Structures are given as C-alpha cells and as structure tokens.
Amino acid sequence: MHTPILAQRGHAAMLFAMVLPVLFGIFVLGTDGARALQYKARMMDASEAAVLAIAAHAASNSGEQGSPENRQIAADFFAAYFPSLNIQTPGDLVSLTVQRENCEQIAACVASDGPRFFQYQISASLTFPSWFPGNDAIVGFGENIAVSSHSSARKYQSNAIDVMLAADFSGSMASKWSGGSKKKYQDLIDIIDSVAEQLEAFNALNIPGKTNTLGIAPYSHYVRREAGSERCNNKKRTISLGLGHVEHLRFQQNKRVDYRETIIDMQTQPYTQDDICAVNNSTVGYFYSIPLTRYITTGNGSSESFTTRIGRFWPKGGTASYLGLIESYKLLLSGQNSKKLLIILSDGVDTGNYTPIGATGPRWTRTWSKTYAGIGNKLVTGYNLCEIIKSDLSADGNSADIYMIGFDYQQGKTNTALDACVGSDNIFYAQNKTEILNRILALVAEEIGHLK
C-alpha cells in the first residue's frame, strides 16, 4: 500500500523534539563535566602547592581543622588557582583541614631506619556554580558542582645542626603563666627535654658525619659557669654553689661601659680564658652554661647527660639578655656542623633599674642608659651586636640564624633590643607550652630538613 507523502508530514519534527532533550543533556554533561574535571585538576594542583608551602613553612598546627596560619596559607593558594570564586579566607571553602603529624604519630616513620620527618596533610572541598543546572526535563549537575582534594608532604630531617639555647633564668621565669600548668622555667625545661629527645632520635640513626649537638647559655644578670678548682681573690660572692659569675662587659677607667672593647673582646677572647670571678652582690639561681654536646639524653661515662644537668636548674636574679647572646656566640664558635641555630627563650623584659657598671654586681640606678636594659639596647642598636654574631657564625661557608620565642611576650612592648636583634620575621609569640615546643621543633626541622 502506498502512503501519500502529505500523510507523513511532521514525523521528523516529532523525532527531533524527542531527541533534542537527549542531545542537550549530552551537551550539558559534556560542558559542565569538562569544567568539573578541569576544576578537579586545578584543585589537586592547588592543594599540592599549598601543602608543600605549609611543610616548608614548618609552623606549628593546632585545632581539629589546623591552625589559622596554616589554613590561611592554604586558602591563599586556592584563591590563586580559582580567582573567579572570590576566596579570601578559609571560611570561603566548603571545608578545609590541615593536619600535622610528628614522626611518633606515623607508623612508617617509626618503623623506618631512614631520616625522621614531619608530615602535613590538606583536605579541602569547594563548590562552583554550574552553567546548566538542569530540571525535571533536562539532566544537569544541579545549581553547584562540588570538587575536593587531598594532598600530603613530608619535611625530612637530613642534615645535622648545632643548636644553642640562650635561656632566660631570671627571677621572672619563676612565676606561673597562663600557657602552662607549671612555673615558666619548669615548662621551659620540659620543652628543652622534648627538643633534646628529637635531636637524640636523629643522632640514633648513626648517619656518618651527621650528629646534632645541643648547648645552653642560661642567663640572669650574669651568665654562670662551673668553677671546678678555680678560686677568686675577691670574697664577695664570686663563687657560689660551685659556680662562677661571668661579666662579658668591659669597662673604662671612669667605670663607664666600653662598648667597642666589649665587642672586640667577644670576638678575640677564647671561651676558656674568660674570667669567672665577677663580683655578685645579690643572690642568683642555680644554672650554668653547657657547651655543645652530642650526649644529649644519655651520658658519657662519668659525665651526665645534657637533660640530666638542666633538670636541676632554677632561676633568680635580674635580666641581661645581651649576656646570653654573647655567651651563646662563644659556645657556638666551637660547633662542627655547618648549620647553626641560636634560639633566645625569654619572657622579654631586661632589668631597667639596676646597673652592672663598675663590675661590682647589680646596683640600683635612676639612669636608664646605665641599666641592663639600656646597655643591651645600645649594644644591639648602636654597635650591631647581633649582626656581628650572625656574620661571624656564618663565616667559612657556614650558615647561622637567630630566632626568639617569647613567653607572654609582645613585640615592641617588652624588649625592643631583642626585637631589633632577631628581626620581626624571626620573633614568635607563644601562648602555651605546646606552641613553644612546636615552634622550636619546626625551626630545627626547617634547618635540617628537605621536602618530599
């Protein structure tokens, strides 16, 4: 039977109308799907770049979602990779988590005989508006498309370092603080013990030519050293508890500080020839300098370990941070590693109403320029004490850095000389014991590590 052509009119249009939603759906899936794949790839690139930056920064990390500092670093990377999404803070992402694990928290690190490492992980997700959300008739991705990523990076400890701690053991360190359950100096000793364990764990790997050393230069208004068999002619408290007092300042005949001679003497007078018989007319605590040692948590024959010795320290007296700097410098000069790290640990304030002038121990004064605070300020800002220390320690292909970690410390309001000494980028403000520990461990890892 023959069907007239006119009777078939409209079949093609009906077929096209039936196929059109399918074709449009394929178009939608193709375009928005391609965008989703592109965003996924960019998301992975952004998270990998961010986690490497965070690992290189090696800052502490706290909280379930990570520290605000680390989260902001990550958010900045996502903002750079997705400029159209207007990402400014971590809250602009659907989710963002930064985690940091120490070696003891990672089974692969604990079981490995290789270098120790920290590991950072980033998990993030974001949404972006789809071009074709779809409806009941046409398939689509909905109003928004979600993509996520997960990346990790490790900071390896691969080089040995000489670490010297210029630790404040003045009377203010005997007070309690909101950042810990103990007195400041007790928390400080606990922190140093934890750092010592990390350095010892690296040394236990027995990597040839790579041995960390650790030393300490505690200070109040004097630095102190073990006296041994030495005796002093002056009987005014020059040797007490088997410890002698060291005054690194040099004085003119009119009893004023000779700043230039103080710097020259610091650079030329050997550590072993320093006089330990400075007069002290006030009481001081029990602490003394410990030169760089590889016997950090375990002793060597009849010699006690570093951690055993500092466990008996207790603070008292005024504060002269410049003495801790000079003592640390002299001790670091003996270090054999090419990387050197000097960390100042203090609650900040140098004594501003007592003077050492005349080498007769602390005496009260109204003249600020003669006080420990005034003298320290002039040594740092007028005679470039810290620049000289860093330059000398960095000679012969070595590298040296100076950092400060403060207990209850406010930049520019507590010790402007120390602020100027280390520079604003090298000052860390710690609000609690854990944060201080993580800061120090991060500094050590930064100096002796590499990324993977």
Short mmCIF file of C-alpha atoms in Angstrom, two decimals:
data_model
loop_
_atom_site.label_atom_id
_atom_site.label_comp_id
_atom_site.label_asym_id
_atom_site.label_seq_id
_atom_site.Cartn_x
_atom_site.Cartn_y
_atom_site.Cartn_z
CA MET A 1 0.00 0.00 0.00
CA HIS A 2 1.30 3.42 -0.88
CA THR A 3 1.10 6.16 1.79
CA PRO A 4 0.81 9.68 0.49
CA ILE A 5 3.71 11.97 1.30
CA LEU A 6 1.37 14.53 2.83
CA ALA A 7 0.24 11.96 5.44
CA GLN A 8 3.85 11.65 6.79
CA ARG A 9 4.32 15.38 7.33
CA GLY A 10 5.57 16.24 10.94
CA HIS A 11 7.25 12.91 11.74
CA ALA A 12 10.76 14.42 11.51
CA ALA A 13 9.79 17.32 13.75
CA MET A 14 8.37 14.96 16.34
CA LEU A 15 11.50 12.83 16.21
CA PHE A 16 13.69 15.93 16.60
CA ALA A 17 11.61 17.11 19.57
CA MET A 18 12.05 13.70 21.21
CA VAL A 19 15.81 13.58 20.61
CA LEU A 20 16.53 17.23 21.48
CA PRO A 21 16.48 16.81 25.31
CA VAL A 22 18.85 13.87 24.97
CA LEU A 23 21.18 15.86 22.75
CA PHE A 24 21.02 18.85 25.08
CA GLY A 25 21.66 16.59 28.05
CA ILE A 26 24.76 15.24 26.34
CA PHE A 27 25.85 18.82 25.64
CA VAL A 28 25.28 19.78 29.28
CA LEU A 29 27.18 16.76 30.57
CA GLY A 30 29.97 17.49 28.16
CA THR A 31 30.39 21.17 29.04
CA ASP A 32 29.81 21.12 32.80
CA GLY A 33 31.53 17.75 33.03
CA ALA A 34 34.61 19.17 31.35
CA ARG A 35 34.52 22.12 33.76
CA ALA A 36 34.26 19.74 36.71
CA LEU A 37 37.27 17.76 35.51
CA GLN A 38 39.22 20.97 34.96
CA TYR A 39 38.33 22.27 38.43
CA LYS A 40 39.24 18.92 39.95
CA ALA A 41 42.68 19.06 38.32
CA ARG A 42 43.21 22.64 39.49
CA MET A 43 42.02 21.67 42.95
CA MET A 44 44.64 18.93 43.14
CA ASP A 45 47.36 21.28 41.88
CA ALA A 46 46.38 23.94 44.42
CA SER A 47 46.35 21.52 47.35
CA GLU A 48 49.73 20.05 46.38
CA ALA A 49 51.28 23.51 46.13
CA ALA A 50 49.67 24.56 49.41
CA VAL A 51 50.82 21.53 51.40
CA LEU A 52 54.38 21.96 50.11
CA ALA A 53 54.32 25.61 51.19
CA ILE A 54 52.97 24.70 54.62
CA ALA A 55 55.58 21.96 55.06
CA ALA A 56 58.33 24.37 54.03
CA HIS A 57 56.98 26.97 56.46
CA ALA A 58 57.07 24.24 59.15
CA ALA A 59 54.85 26.14 61.57
CA SER A 60 53.02 24.55 64.45
CA ASN A 61 49.50 23.29 63.84
CA SER A 62 46.71 23.16 66.39
CA GLY A 63 42.98 22.52 66.44
CA GLU A 64 40.88 19.95 64.65
CA GLN A 65 40.96 21.87 61.37
CA GLY A 66 44.51 23.21 61.72
CA SER A 67 46.00 26.49 62.87
CA PRO A 68 44.62 29.77 61.45
CA GLU A 69 48.06 30.49 59.98
CA ASN A 70 48.29 27.22 58.04
CA ARG A 71 44.65 27.38 56.93
CA GLN A 72 45.16 30.89 55.57
CA ILE A 73 48.25 29.78 53.64
CA ALA A 74 46.15 27.05 52.03
CA ALA A 75 43.27 29.43 51.33
CA ASP A 76 45.64 31.84 49.58
CA PHE A 77 46.75 29.09 47.20
CA PHE A 78 43.17 28.09 46.39
CA ALA A 79 42.37 31.77 45.80
CA ALA A 80 45.23 31.98 43.29
CA TYR A 81 44.05 28.89 41.41
CA PHE A 82 40.37 29.93 41.44
CA PRO A 83 40.30 33.72 41.03
CA SER A 84 36.66 33.78 39.90
CA LEU A 85 35.41 32.22 43.16
CA ASN A 86 36.50 35.17 45.34
CA ILE A 87 38.19 33.04 48.00
CA GLN A 88 39.68 35.25 50.71
CA THR A 89 39.55 33.25 53.94
CA PRO A 90 39.39 29.53 54.84
CA GLY A 91 35.69 30.01 55.53
CA ASP A 92 35.06 30.66 51.83
CA LEU A 93 35.73 27.00 51.09
CA VAL A 94 33.18 24.30 51.89
CA SER A 95 35.77 22.56 54.04
CA LEU A 96 39.49 22.90 54.74
CA THR A 97 41.53 20.79 57.14
CA VAL A 98 45.27 20.94 57.74
CA GLN A 99 46.86 18.17 59.80
CA ARG A 100 50.43 17.86 61.08
CA GLU A 101 51.88 14.61 62.37
CA ASN A 102 55.20 14.11 64.12
CA CYS A 103 57.36 11.08 63.47
CA GLU A 104 55.99 9.27 66.53
CA GLN A 105 52.48 9.51 65.08
CA ILE A 106 53.44 7.95 61.74
CA ALA A 107 53.97 4.20 61.65
CA ALA A 108 56.16 4.38 58.54
CA CYS A 109 58.47 6.88 60.23
CA VAL A 110 58.71 4.95 63.49
CA ALA A 111 59.46 1.68 61.68
CA SER A 112 61.93 3.22 59.24
CA ASP A 113 65.69 3.31 59.70
CA GLY A 114 65.88 6.36 57.45
CA PRO A 115 65.63 10.07 58.23
CA ARG A 116 62.86 11.28 60.54
CA PHE A 117 60.16 13.58 59.19
CA PHE A 118 57.05 15.63 59.88
CA GLN A 119 54.04 15.09 57.63
CA TYR A 120 51.42 17.67 56.69
CA GLN A 121 48.09 16.77 55.04
CA ILE A 122 45.48 19.00 53.44
CA SER A 123 41.88 18.03 52.75
CA ALA A 124 39.69 20.61 51.03
CA SER A 125 36.49 20.96 49.05
CA LEU A 126 34.75 23.82 47.29
CA THR A 127 31.74 24.42 45.06
CA PHE A 128 31.26 26.44 41.91
CA PRO A 129 28.05 27.32 40.03
CA SER A 130 27.16 25.11 37.11
CA TRP A 131 26.27 26.57 33.73
CA PHE A 132 23.35 24.22 33.15
CA PRO A 133 21.79 23.13 36.47
CA GLY A 134 19.10 21.06 34.74
CA ASN A 135 15.47 20.47 35.66
CA ASP A 136 12.80 17.77 35.55
CA ALA A 137 13.04 17.60 31.78
CA ILE A 138 16.75 18.08 31.19
CA VAL A 139 19.57 16.36 33.04
CA GLY A 140 22.18 18.59 34.77
CA PHE A 141 24.62 18.86 37.65
CA GLY A 142 22.40 20.94 39.90
CA GLU A 143 22.93 24.53 40.98
CA ASN A 144 26.51 23.90 42.21
CA ILE A 145 29.25 21.41 41.47
CA ALA A 146 31.49 20.20 44.32
CA VAL A 147 35.13 19.15 43.94
CA SER A 148 37.57 18.04 46.61
CA SER A 149 41.23 17.14 47.03
CA HIS A 150 43.68 15.57 49.47
CA SER A 151 47.45 16.06 49.44
CA SER A 152 50.36 15.41 51.78
CA ALA A 153 54.00 16.45 52.08
CA ARG A 154 56.86 15.43 54.33
CA LYS A 155 59.60 17.56 55.86
CA TYR A 156 62.66 15.34 56.29
CA GLN A 157 65.47 15.86 58.76
CA SER A 158 68.60 15.12 56.79
CA ASN A 159 71.35 17.48 57.96
CA ALA A 160 72.94 17.88 61.37
CA ILE A 161 72.85 21.17 63.22
CA ASP A 162 74.39 22.91 66.23
CA VAL A 163 71.59 24.27 68.43
CA MET A 164 72.31 26.78 71.19
CA LEU A 165 69.60 27.99 73.55
CA ALA A 166 70.02 31.41 75.17
CA ALA A 167 67.58 30.77 78.02
CA ASP A 168 66.24 33.37 80.42
CA PHE A 169 66.73 32.15 84.00
CA SER A 170 65.97 35.44 85.73
CA GLY A 171 63.57 35.71 88.65
CA SER A 172 60.55 36.43 86.44
CA MET A 173 60.82 32.92 84.99
CA ALA A 174 59.93 31.54 88.43
CA SER A 175 56.39 32.88 88.12
CA LYS A 176 53.38 30.99 86.83
CA TRP A 177 51.80 31.79 83.49
CA SER A 178 48.56 31.07 81.68
CA GLY A 179 50.24 28.96 78.99
CA GLY A 180 51.13 26.01 81.22
CA SER A 181 50.40 24.27 84.50
CA LYS A 182 53.86 24.90 85.97
CA LYS A 183 56.18 27.83 86.50
CA LYS A 184 57.71 29.28 83.36
CA TYR A 185 61.18 27.83 83.89
CA GLN A 186 59.75 24.38 84.67
CA ASP A 187 57.77 24.38 81.44
CA LEU A 188 60.89 25.64 79.68
CA ILE A 189 62.92 22.69 80.96
CA ASP A 190 60.16 20.29 79.84
CA ILE A 191 60.22 21.89 76.39
CA ILE A 192 64.00 21.61 76.15
CA ASP A 193 63.77 17.95 77.17
CA SER A 194 61.35 17.29 74.29
CA VAL A 195 63.61 19.07 71.81
CA ALA A 196 66.55 17.08 73.14
CA GLU A 197 64.67 13.83 72.52
CA GLN A 198 64.04 14.81 68.90
CA LEU A 199 67.70 15.64 68.29
CA GLU A 200 68.79 12.45 70.04
CA ALA A 201 66.43 10.41 67.88
CA PHE A 202 68.10 11.85 64.78
CA ASN A 203 71.53 11.07 66.20
CA ALA A 204 70.44 7.50 66.93
CA LEU A 205 70.24 6.91 63.17
CA ASN A 206 74.05 6.97 63.20
CA ILE A 207 74.34 8.76 59.86
CA PRO A 208 78.07 9.22 59.21
CA GLY A 209 79.16 12.83 59.65
CA LYS A 210 75.71 13.97 60.78
CA THR A 211 75.46 14.42 64.53
CA ASN A 212 73.32 17.11 66.13
CA THR A 213 74.70 18.95 69.13
CA LEU A 214 72.82 20.92 71.77
CA GLY A 215 74.02 23.51 74.27
CA ILE A 216 72.54 26.11 76.57
CA ALA A 217 73.59 29.55 77.82
CA PRO A 218 71.25 30.41 80.71
CA TYR A 219 71.44 33.98 81.92
CA SER A 220 70.13 36.33 84.56
CA HIS A 221 72.19 39.49 85.28
CA TYR A 222 75.22 37.22 84.86
CA VAL A 223 75.99 34.08 82.94
CA ARG A 224 77.48 31.38 85.12
CA ARG A 225 79.95 28.57 84.59
CA GLU A 226 81.08 25.59 86.59
CA ALA A 227 84.04 26.75 88.67
CA GLY A 228 85.88 23.48 89.16
CA SER A 229 89.05 24.13 91.18
CA GLU A 230 89.18 27.84 90.34
CA ARG A 231 89.27 30.33 93.20
CA CYS A 232 88.80 34.07 93.30
CA ASN A 233 90.63 36.63 95.41
CA ASN A 234 87.55 38.74 95.97
CA LYS A 235 85.28 37.10 98.52
CA LYS A 236 82.08 38.97 97.65
CA ARG A 237 80.01 36.08 96.33
CA THR A 238 82.25 35.42 93.36
CA ILE A 239 81.91 31.64 93.65
CA SER A 240 78.66 30.17 94.95
CA LEU A 241 77.26 26.65 94.69
CA GLY A 242 80.39 25.74 92.75
CA LEU A 243 79.58 28.27 90.04
CA GLY A 244 81.42 31.41 88.97
CA HIS A 245 79.92 34.58 87.51
CA VAL A 246 80.98 35.85 84.07
CA GLU A 247 80.72 39.53 83.10
CA HIS A 248 81.17 39.97 79.34
CA LEU A 249 81.08 43.77 79.52
CA ARG A 250 84.31 45.73 79.52
CA PHE A 251 84.61 48.99 81.46
CA GLN A 252 86.64 52.15 81.09
CA GLN A 253 88.61 53.68 83.96
CA ASN A 254 85.71 56.02 84.69
CA LYS A 255 83.57 52.87 85.13
CA ARG A 256 81.52 53.53 82.00
CA VAL A 257 80.87 50.63 79.64
CA ASP A 258 83.48 50.34 76.90
CA TYR A 259 81.18 49.09 74.14
CA ARG A 260 83.81 48.85 71.43
CA GLU A 261 86.18 46.87 73.67
CA THR A 262 83.28 44.63 74.70
CA ILE A 263 82.69 43.65 71.06
CA ILE A 264 86.41 43.19 70.36
CA ASP A 265 86.84 41.05 73.46
CA MET A 266 83.83 38.94 72.49
CA GLN A 267 85.43 38.16 69.14
CA THR A 268 89.00 37.60 70.32
CA GLN A 269 88.92 36.30 73.91
CA PRO A 270 88.73 32.46 73.92
CA TYR A 271 85.87 30.96 75.90
CA THR A 272 88.24 29.05 78.16
CA GLN A 273 90.09 32.23 79.15
CA ASP A 274 87.06 34.21 80.31
CA ASP A 275 87.17 35.40 83.90
CA ILE A 276 84.58 33.67 86.12
CA CYS A 277 85.23 35.86 89.16
CA ALA A 278 82.81 38.74 88.55
CA VAL A 279 81.54 40.22 91.81
CA ASN A 280 77.93 39.48 92.65
CA ASN A 281 76.22 41.31 95.50
CA SER A 282 72.84 39.61 95.09
CA THR A 283 71.51 36.09 95.11
CA VAL A 284 71.23 34.13 91.89
CA GLY A 285 69.68 30.80 90.96
CA TYR A 286 71.34 27.56 90.05
CA PHE A 287 72.21 27.35 86.36
CA TYR A 288 75.31 27.37 84.21
CA SER A 289 76.42 27.23 80.59
CA ILE A 290 76.68 23.83 78.94
CA PRO A 291 78.83 23.77 75.78
CA LEU A 292 77.60 21.99 72.65
CA THR A 293 77.38 18.26 73.31
CA ARG A 294 76.31 15.15 71.45
CA TYR A 295 75.44 13.43 74.74
CA ILE A 296 72.01 14.95 74.87
CA THR A 297 69.78 12.47 76.70
CA THR A 298 72.39 9.86 77.61
CA GLY A 299 75.61 10.45 79.50
CA ASN A 300 79.16 9.63 78.55
CA GLY A 301 80.89 7.57 81.20
CA SER A 302 81.08 9.67 84.35
CA SER A 303 79.64 12.73 82.60
CA GLU A 304 75.93 13.37 82.99
CA SER A 305 73.66 13.97 80.01
CA PHE A 306 72.54 17.42 78.95
CA THR A 307 68.95 16.79 80.09
CA THR A 308 70.01 15.48 83.50
CA ARG A 309 72.04 18.59 84.17
CA ILE A 310 69.41 21.16 83.18
CA GLY A 311 66.85 19.29 85.28
CA ARG A 312 68.48 20.78 88.38
CA PHE A 313 68.42 24.39 87.14
CA TRP A 314 66.31 27.05 88.87
CA PRO A 315 66.13 30.82 88.23
CA LYS A 316 66.69 34.01 90.18
CA GLY A 317 68.12 37.46 89.63
CA GLY A 318 67.84 40.28 87.11
CA THR A 319 67.82 40.04 83.33
CA ALA A 320 70.59 40.92 80.86
CA SER A 321 69.76 39.20 77.58
CA TYR A 322 72.89 40.52 75.86
CA LEU A 323 74.98 38.30 78.16
CA GLY A 324 73.08 35.25 76.94
CA LEU A 325 73.72 36.30 73.34
CA ILE A 326 77.46 36.77 73.84
CA GLU A 327 77.79 33.51 75.78
CA SER A 328 75.83 31.62 73.09
CA TYR A 329 78.04 33.11 70.39
CA LYS A 330 81.20 31.92 72.12
CA LEU A 331 79.80 28.44 72.61
CA LEU A 332 78.58 28.14 69.01
CA LEU A 333 82.02 29.01 67.65
CA SER A 334 83.17 25.54 68.70
CA GLY A 335 80.42 23.79 66.72
CA GLN A 336 81.50 21.48 63.92
CA ASN A 337 78.28 21.46 61.89
CA SER A 338 77.83 23.94 59.06
CA LYS A 339 74.32 24.88 60.18
CA LYS A 340 73.98 26.80 63.44
CA LEU A 341 70.82 27.86 65.21
CA LEU A 342 70.65 30.28 68.14
CA ILE A 343 67.25 30.42 69.84
CA ILE A 344 66.52 33.01 72.52
CA LEU A 345 63.89 31.87 75.05
CA SER A 346 62.67 34.66 77.30
CA ASP A 347 59.70 36.43 78.83
CA GLY A 348 61.23 39.59 77.49
CA VAL A 349 61.99 42.37 79.91
CA ASP A 350 65.61 43.30 80.66
CA THR A 351 66.16 44.87 84.07
CA GLY A 352 65.60 48.62 83.76
CA ASN A 353 66.52 49.91 87.23
CA TYR A 354 69.79 48.16 88.10
CA THR A 355 73.28 48.56 86.66
CA PRO A 356 76.41 46.39 86.42
CA ILE A 357 78.62 49.44 85.85
CA GLY A 358 81.89 49.24 87.72
CA ALA A 359 81.89 45.42 87.69
CA THR A 360 80.66 45.37 91.28
CA GLY A 361 77.42 43.49 90.79
CA PRO A 362 73.93 44.94 90.34
CA ARG A 363 73.25 48.29 91.95
CA TRP A 364 70.12 50.42 91.78
CA THR A 365 70.22 53.42 89.44
CA ARG A 366 67.90 56.13 88.12
CA THR A 367 69.79 56.43 84.82
CA TRP A 368 68.22 54.13 82.23
CA SER A 369 71.23 54.21 79.90
CA LYS A 370 73.30 52.61 82.66
CA THR A 371 70.83 49.79 83.33
CA TYR A 372 70.96 46.28 81.90
CA ALA A 373 68.12 47.27 79.55
CA GLY A 374 69.88 50.44 78.39
CA ILE A 375 73.22 48.69 77.88
CA GLY A 376 71.62 45.86 75.91
CA ASN A 377 69.76 48.32 73.72
CA LYS A 378 72.97 50.22 72.88
CA LEU A 379 74.94 47.04 72.14
CA VAL A 380 72.26 45.84 69.72
CA THR A 381 71.21 49.07 68.04
CA GLY A 382 74.40 51.12 68.35
CA TYR A 383 77.13 48.51 67.99
CA ASN A 384 75.39 45.85 65.84
CA LEU A 385 75.91 43.03 68.33
CA CYS A 386 73.55 40.59 66.61
CA GLU A 387 74.78 41.36 63.08
CA ILE A 388 78.35 40.66 64.21
CA ILE A 389 77.32 37.42 65.91
CA LYS A 390 75.46 36.18 62.85
CA SER A 391 78.23 37.25 60.46
CA ASP A 392 80.98 35.55 62.45
CA LEU A 393 79.00 32.34 62.88
CA SER A 394 78.24 32.30 59.14
CA ALA A 395 81.89 32.52 58.10
CA ASP A 396 83.73 29.80 56.16
CA GLY A 397 80.65 28.53 54.35
CA ASN A 398 78.54 28.08 57.49
CA SER A 399 75.01 29.37 57.91
CA ALA A 400 73.58 30.78 61.12
CA ASP A 401 70.19 32.10 62.18
CA ILE A 402 68.92 33.78 65.34
CA TYR A 403 65.33 33.40 66.50
CA MET A 404 63.38 34.39 69.56
CA ILE A 405 60.47 32.60 71.18
CA GLY A 406 58.74 34.58 73.89
CA PHE A 407 56.71 33.61 76.95
CA ASP A 408 53.90 36.17 77.41
CA TYR A 409 55.85 38.41 75.05
CA GLN A 410 54.60 41.37 73.00
CA GLN A 411 56.71 42.62 70.11
CA GLY A 412 57.83 46.20 70.54
CA LYS A 413 56.38 46.46 74.05
CA THR A 414 58.62 44.15 76.03
CA ASN A 415 62.21 44.13 74.78
CA THR A 416 62.83 46.36 71.78
CA ALA A 417 66.51 45.39 71.72
CA LEU A 418 65.68 41.71 71.21
CA ASP A 419 63.10 42.68 68.58
CA ALA A 420 65.78 44.57 66.68
CA CYS A 421 68.29 41.78 67.23
CA VAL A 422 66.40 38.96 65.54
CA GLY A 423 64.11 40.96 63.25
CA SER A 424 60.32 40.90 63.14
CA ASP A 425 60.19 37.80 60.91
CA ASN A 426 62.18 35.76 63.44
CA ILE A 427 60.11 36.53 66.53
CA PHE A 428 57.48 34.01 67.59
CA TYR A 429 54.92 34.65 70.28
CA ALA A 430 53.96 31.52 72.16
CA GLN A 431 50.80 31.44 74.23
CA ASN A 432 51.25 27.97 75.65
CA LYS A 433 53.79 25.24 76.26
CA THR A 434 52.79 23.10 73.28
CA GLU A 435 53.08 26.03 70.90
CA ILE A 436 56.60 26.83 72.10
CA LEU A 437 57.68 23.22 71.62
CA ASN A 438 56.21 23.06 68.12
CA ARG A 439 57.91 26.34 67.19
CA ILE A 440 61.32 25.05 68.24
CA LEU A 441 60.82 21.68 66.55
CA ALA A 442 59.72 23.49 63.40
CA LEU A 443 62.86 25.65 63.46
CA VAL A 444 65.07 22.59 63.88
CA ALA A 445 63.23 20.78 61.08
CA GLU A 446 63.49 23.85 58.84
CA GLU A 447 67.26 23.94 59.28
CA ILE A 448 67.94 20.22 58.91
CA GLY A 449 65.15 19.12 56.57
CA HIS A 450 64.02 18.75 52.98
CA LEU A 451 60.62 18.30 51.37
CA LYS A 452 59.03 15.33 49.66
#
